[in-house]
Every structure is written in C-alpha cells, then in structure tokens.
PDB file of C-alpha atoms in Angstrom:
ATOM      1  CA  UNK V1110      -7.125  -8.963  16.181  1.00  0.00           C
ATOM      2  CA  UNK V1111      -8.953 -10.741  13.363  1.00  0.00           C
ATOM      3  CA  UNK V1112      -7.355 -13.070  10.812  1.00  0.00           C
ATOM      4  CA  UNK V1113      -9.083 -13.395   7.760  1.00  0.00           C
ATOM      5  CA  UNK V1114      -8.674 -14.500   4.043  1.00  0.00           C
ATOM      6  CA  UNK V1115      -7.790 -11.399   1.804  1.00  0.00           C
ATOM      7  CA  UNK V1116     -10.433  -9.996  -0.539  1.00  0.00           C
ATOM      8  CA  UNK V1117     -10.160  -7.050  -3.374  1.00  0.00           C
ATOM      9  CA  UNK V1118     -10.829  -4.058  -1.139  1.00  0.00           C
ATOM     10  CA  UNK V1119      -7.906  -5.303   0.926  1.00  0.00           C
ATOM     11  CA  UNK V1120      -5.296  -4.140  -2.036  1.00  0.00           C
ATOM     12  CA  UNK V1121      -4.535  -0.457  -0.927  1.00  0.00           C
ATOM     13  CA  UNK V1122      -4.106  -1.743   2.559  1.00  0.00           C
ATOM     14  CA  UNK V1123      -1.549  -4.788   1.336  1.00  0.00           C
ATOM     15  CA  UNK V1124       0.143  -2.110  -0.581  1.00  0.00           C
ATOM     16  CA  UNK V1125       1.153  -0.145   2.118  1.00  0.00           C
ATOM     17  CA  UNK V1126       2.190  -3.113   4.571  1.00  0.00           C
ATOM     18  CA  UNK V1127       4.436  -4.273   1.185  1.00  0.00           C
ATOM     19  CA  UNK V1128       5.953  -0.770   0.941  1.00  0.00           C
ATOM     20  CA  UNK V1129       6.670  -0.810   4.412  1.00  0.00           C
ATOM     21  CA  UNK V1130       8.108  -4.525   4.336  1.00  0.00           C
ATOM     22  CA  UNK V1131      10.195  -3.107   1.689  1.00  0.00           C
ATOM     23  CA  UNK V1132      11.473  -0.340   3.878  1.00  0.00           C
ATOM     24  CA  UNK V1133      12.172  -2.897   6.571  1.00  0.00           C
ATOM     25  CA  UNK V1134      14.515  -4.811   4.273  1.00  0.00           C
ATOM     26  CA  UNK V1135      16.527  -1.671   2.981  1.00  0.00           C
ATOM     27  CA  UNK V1136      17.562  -1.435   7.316  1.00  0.00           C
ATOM     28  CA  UNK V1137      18.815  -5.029   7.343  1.00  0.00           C
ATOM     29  CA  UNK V1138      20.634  -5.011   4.245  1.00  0.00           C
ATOM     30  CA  UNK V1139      24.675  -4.560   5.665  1.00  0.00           C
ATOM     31  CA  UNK V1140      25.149  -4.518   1.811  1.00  0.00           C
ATOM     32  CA  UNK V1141      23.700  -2.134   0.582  1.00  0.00           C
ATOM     33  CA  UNK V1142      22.499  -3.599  -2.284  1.00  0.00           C
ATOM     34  CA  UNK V1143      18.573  -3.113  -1.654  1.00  0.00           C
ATOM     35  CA  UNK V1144      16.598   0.071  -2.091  1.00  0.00           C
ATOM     36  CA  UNK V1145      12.510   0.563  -2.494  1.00  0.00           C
ATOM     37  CA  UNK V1146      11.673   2.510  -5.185  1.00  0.00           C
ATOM     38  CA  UNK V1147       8.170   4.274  -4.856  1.00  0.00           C
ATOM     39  CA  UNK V1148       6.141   1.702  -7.114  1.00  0.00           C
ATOM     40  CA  UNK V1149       7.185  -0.914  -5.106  1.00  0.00           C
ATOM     41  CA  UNK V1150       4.215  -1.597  -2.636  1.00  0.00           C
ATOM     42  CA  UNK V1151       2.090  -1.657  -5.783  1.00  0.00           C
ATOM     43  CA  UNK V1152       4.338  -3.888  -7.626  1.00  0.00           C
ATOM     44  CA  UNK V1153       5.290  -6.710  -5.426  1.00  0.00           C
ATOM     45  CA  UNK V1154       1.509  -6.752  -4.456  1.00  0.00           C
ATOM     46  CA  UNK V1155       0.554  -6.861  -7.792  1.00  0.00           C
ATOM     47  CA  UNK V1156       2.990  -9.903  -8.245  1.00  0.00           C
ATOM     48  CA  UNK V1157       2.159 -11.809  -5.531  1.00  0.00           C
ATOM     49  CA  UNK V1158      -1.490 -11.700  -6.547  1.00  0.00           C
ATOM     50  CA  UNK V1159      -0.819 -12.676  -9.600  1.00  0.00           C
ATOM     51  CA  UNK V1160       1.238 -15.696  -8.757  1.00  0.00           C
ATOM     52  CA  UNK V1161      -1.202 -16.233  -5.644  1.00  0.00           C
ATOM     53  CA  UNK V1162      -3.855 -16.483  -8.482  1.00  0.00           C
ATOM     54  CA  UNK V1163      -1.865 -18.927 -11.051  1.00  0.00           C
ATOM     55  CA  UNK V1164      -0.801 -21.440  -8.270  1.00  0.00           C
ATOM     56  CA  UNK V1165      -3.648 -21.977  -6.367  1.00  0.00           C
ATOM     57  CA  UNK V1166      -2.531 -19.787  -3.673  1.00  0.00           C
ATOM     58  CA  UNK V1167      -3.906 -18.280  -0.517  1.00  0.00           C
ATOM     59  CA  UNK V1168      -3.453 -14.664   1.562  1.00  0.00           C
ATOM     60  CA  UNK V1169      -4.117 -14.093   5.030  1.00  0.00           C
ATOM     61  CA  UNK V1170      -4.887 -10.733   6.287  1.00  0.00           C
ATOM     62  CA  UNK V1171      -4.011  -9.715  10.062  1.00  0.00           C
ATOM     63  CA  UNK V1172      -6.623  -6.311  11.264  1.00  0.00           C
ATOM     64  CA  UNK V1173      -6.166  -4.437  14.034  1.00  0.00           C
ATOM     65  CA  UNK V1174      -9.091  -2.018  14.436  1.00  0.00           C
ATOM     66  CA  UNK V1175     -10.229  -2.307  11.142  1.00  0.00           C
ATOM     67  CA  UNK V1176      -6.571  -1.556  10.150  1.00  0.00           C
ATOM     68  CA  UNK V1177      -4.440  -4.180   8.099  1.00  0.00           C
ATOM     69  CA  UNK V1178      -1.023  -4.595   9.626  1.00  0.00           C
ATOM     70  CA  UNK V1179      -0.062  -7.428   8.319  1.00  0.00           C
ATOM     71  CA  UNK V1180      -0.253 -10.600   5.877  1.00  0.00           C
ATOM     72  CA  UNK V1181       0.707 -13.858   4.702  1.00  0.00           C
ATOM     73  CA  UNK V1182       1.012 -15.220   0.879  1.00  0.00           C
ATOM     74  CA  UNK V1183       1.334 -19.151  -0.110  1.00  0.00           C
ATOM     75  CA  UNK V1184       1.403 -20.554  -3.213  1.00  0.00           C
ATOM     76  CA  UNK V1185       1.566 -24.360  -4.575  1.00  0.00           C
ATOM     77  CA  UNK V1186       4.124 -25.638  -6.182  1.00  0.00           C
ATOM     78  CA  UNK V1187       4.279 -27.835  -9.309  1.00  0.00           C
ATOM     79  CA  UNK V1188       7.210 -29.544  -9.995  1.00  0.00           C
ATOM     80  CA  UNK V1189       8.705 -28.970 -13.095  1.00  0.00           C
ATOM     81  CA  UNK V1190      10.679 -31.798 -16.168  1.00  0.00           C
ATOM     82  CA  UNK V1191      14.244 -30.651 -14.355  1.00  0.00           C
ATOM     83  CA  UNK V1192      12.866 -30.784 -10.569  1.00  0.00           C
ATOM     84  CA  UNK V1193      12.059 -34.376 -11.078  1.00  0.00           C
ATOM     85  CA  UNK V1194      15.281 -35.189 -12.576  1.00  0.00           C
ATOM     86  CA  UNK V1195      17.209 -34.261  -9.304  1.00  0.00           C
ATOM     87  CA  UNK V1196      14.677 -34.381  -6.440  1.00  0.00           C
ATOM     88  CA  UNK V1197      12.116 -36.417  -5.222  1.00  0.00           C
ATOM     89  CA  UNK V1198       8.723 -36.451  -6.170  1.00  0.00           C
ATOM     90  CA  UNK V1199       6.745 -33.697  -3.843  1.00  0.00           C
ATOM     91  CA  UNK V1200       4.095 -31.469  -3.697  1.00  0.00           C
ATOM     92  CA  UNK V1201       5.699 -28.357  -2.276  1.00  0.00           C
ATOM     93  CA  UNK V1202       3.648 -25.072  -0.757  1.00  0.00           C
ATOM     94  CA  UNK V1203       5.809 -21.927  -0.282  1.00  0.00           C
ATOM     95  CA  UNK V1204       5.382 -19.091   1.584  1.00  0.00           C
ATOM     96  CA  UNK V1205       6.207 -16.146  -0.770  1.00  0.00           C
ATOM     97  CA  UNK V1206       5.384 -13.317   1.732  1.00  0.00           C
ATOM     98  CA  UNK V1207       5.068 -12.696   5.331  1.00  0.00           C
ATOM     99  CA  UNK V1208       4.751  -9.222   6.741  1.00  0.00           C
ATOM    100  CA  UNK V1209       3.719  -8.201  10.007  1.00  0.00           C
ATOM    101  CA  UNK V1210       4.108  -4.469  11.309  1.00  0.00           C
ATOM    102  CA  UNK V1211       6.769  -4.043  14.197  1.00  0.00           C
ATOM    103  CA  UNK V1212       4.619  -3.173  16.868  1.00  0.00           C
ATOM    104  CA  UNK V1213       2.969  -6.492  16.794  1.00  0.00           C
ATOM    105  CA  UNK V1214       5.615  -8.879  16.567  1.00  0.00           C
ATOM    106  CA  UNK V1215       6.078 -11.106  19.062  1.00  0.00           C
ATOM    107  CA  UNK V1216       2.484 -11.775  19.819  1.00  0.00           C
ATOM    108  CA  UNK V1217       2.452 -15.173  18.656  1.00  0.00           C
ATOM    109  CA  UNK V1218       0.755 -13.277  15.296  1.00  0.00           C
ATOM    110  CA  UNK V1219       3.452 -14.401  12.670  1.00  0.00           C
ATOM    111  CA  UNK V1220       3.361 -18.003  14.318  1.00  0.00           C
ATOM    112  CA  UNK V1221      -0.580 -17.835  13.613  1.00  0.00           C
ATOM    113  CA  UNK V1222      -0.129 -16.912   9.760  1.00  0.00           C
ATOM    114  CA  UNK V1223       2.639 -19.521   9.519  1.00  0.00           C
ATOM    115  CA  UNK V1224       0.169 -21.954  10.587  1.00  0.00           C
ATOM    116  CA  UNK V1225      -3.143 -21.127   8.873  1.00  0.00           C
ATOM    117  CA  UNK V1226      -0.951 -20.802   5.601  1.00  0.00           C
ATOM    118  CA  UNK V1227       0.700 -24.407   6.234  1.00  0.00           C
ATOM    119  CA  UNK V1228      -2.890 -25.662   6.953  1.00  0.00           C
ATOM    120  CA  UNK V1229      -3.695 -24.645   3.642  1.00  0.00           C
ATOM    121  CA  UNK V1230      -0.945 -26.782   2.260  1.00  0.00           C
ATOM    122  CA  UNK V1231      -1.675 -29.777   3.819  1.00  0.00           C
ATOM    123  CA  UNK V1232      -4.970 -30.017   3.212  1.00  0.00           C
ATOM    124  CA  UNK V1233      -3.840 -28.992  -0.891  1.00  0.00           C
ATOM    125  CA  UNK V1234      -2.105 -32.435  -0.417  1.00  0.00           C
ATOM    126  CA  UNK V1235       1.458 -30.596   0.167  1.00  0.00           C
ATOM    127  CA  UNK V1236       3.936 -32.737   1.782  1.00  0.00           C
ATOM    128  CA  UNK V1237       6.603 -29.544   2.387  1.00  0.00           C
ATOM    129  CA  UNK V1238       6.292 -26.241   3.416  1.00  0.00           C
ATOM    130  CA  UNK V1239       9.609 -23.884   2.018  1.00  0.00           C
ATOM    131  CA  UNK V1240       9.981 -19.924   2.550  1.00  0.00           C
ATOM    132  CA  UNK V1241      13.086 -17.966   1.644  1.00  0.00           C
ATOM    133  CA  UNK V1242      14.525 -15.704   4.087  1.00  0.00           C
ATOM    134  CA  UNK V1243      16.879 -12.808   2.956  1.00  0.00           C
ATOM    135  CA  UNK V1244      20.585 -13.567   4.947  1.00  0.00           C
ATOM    136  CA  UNK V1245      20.404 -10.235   6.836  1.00  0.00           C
ATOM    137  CA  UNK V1246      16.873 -10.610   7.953  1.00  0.00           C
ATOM    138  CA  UNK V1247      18.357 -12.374  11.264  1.00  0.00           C
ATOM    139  CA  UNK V1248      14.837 -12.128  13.120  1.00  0.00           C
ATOM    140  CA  UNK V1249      12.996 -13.413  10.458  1.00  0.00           C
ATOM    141  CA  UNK V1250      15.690 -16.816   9.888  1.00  0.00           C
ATOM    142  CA  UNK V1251      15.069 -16.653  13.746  1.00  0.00           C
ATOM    143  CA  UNK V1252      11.396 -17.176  13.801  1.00  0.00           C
ATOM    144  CA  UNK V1253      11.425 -19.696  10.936  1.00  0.00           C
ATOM    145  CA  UNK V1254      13.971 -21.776  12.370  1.00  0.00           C
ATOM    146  CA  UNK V1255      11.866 -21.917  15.585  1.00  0.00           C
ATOM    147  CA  UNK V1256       9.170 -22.832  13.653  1.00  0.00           C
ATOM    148  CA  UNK V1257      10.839 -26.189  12.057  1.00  0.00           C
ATOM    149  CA  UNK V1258      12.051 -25.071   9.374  1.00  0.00           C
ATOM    150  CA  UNK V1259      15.854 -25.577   8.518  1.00  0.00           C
ATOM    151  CA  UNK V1260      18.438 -24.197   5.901  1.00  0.00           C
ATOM    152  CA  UNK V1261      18.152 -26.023   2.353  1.00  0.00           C
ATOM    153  CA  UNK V1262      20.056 -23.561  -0.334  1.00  0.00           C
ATOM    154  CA  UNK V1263      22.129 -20.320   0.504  1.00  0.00           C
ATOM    155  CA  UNK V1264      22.681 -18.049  -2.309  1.00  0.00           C
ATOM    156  CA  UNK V1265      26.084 -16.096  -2.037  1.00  0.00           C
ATOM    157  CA  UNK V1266      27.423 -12.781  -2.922  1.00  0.00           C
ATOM    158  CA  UNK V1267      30.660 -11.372  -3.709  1.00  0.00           C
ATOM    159  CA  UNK V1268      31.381  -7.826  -4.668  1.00  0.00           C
ATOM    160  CA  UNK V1269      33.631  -7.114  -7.460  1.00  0.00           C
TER     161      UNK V1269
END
C-alpha cells in the first residue's frame, strides 16, 4: 500500500473511485433523493481539481498494486466579509473528499489520509480541520467522530 500525492496520470483512476463513491452514496440514501448520473466520476473529479487548484489544496492517492483505490482532497479556506462578521477569525482546511474502496476499510487507511491531509493544514497555518458528512453515511459520521471531529451545522430536509 503506497500513499502518495496525486499527479495528472492519476485522473482516469480518481474518476472511477469518484463514480464508485457516488454509487456508494445512492445505497445509503433512505431518501431517495440521490442518483449518479454517468458523467459523474468525471465531473466531481473535475470539480474537486479545480477547487483543489484555486485554494491551495492537496490530494492523496491510496495504490494497491499499482491500482488506485482510494483518495483524499483538502482545500484551504479563506474567510470571507460575512464569515468575519459572525465567527471568529480562523484559517480553516476542509476535507472536500474522502474515498476509500470497501475492501480496504478498516485498515487504519482512511485514518492515514485523514492525517496526512490535516498535516497539510497545519503546516498551511490552519487552526481547524472541517469535513461534511452526508446524514445517512452512518460509517463515515462514525469514523470522523472517532477521529475528533464533532457536529457543527446539520442541514434538514422535509418532503412536501
């Protein structure tokens, strides 16, 4: 198993972990209310390089055999007019994606991104690390909550 920071050739690879992220998120939703449509691998990728790119982000890549099965994204924060109106001053990372393929969860794999990617931040100057977890996504709150990391904002949902 080889962590490593992602480079170009790693986008077809990134794709398919996104696509199957996105899969994995259509099974947890008791709502309904996702769905992955066939571009989006490519487009979520695309985003998160792009905002990877503006924010002086970082991605880890997880290989397995020459195989990517997995991946972290983290991105720097700059706080905005509004933000410093109503919160304290703060230099906040955020993870925007974390994706690891099923079969090797629980390895202590995840726990590795998490930290490499929060390493990152601190030594960016970050004094907070935030990720947002999708309500059904259980495991995932799980694993972030054992991690440190506690509730801040819930977004609800009512159907009409």
């Amino acid at each position: 198993m080889n962590i490593r920071e992602y480079q170009s050739p790693d986008r077809p690879s990134v794709i398919r972990c996104m696509a199957r992220f996105g899969d994995y998120l259509v099974t947890v939703d008791h709502m309904k209310r996702t769905r992955r449509m066939p571009e989006f691998g490519e487009w979520f990728t695309d985003k998160m390089l792009e905002d990877v790119g503006k924010n002086n982000g970082v991605i880890y890549v997880v290989e397995n055999e020459g195989r990517i099965v997995g991946f972290v994204a983290g991105i720097i924060l700059r706080q905005s007019r509004q933000d410093l109106l109503e919160c304290v001053p703060t230099k906040d990372g955020r993870i925007i994606e974390l994706f690891l393929d099923e079969e090797f969860r629980g390895q202590g794999i995840g726990t590795r991104l998490m930290e490499m990617v929060e390493e990152y931040f601190r030594q960016n100057g970050c004094d907070v690390s935030r990720v947002e977890v999708f309500e059904p996504n259980v495991k995932a709150h799980h694993f972030y909550r054992k991690l440190g990391y506690g509730d801040r904002m819930i977004d609800m949902i009512k159907m009409l």
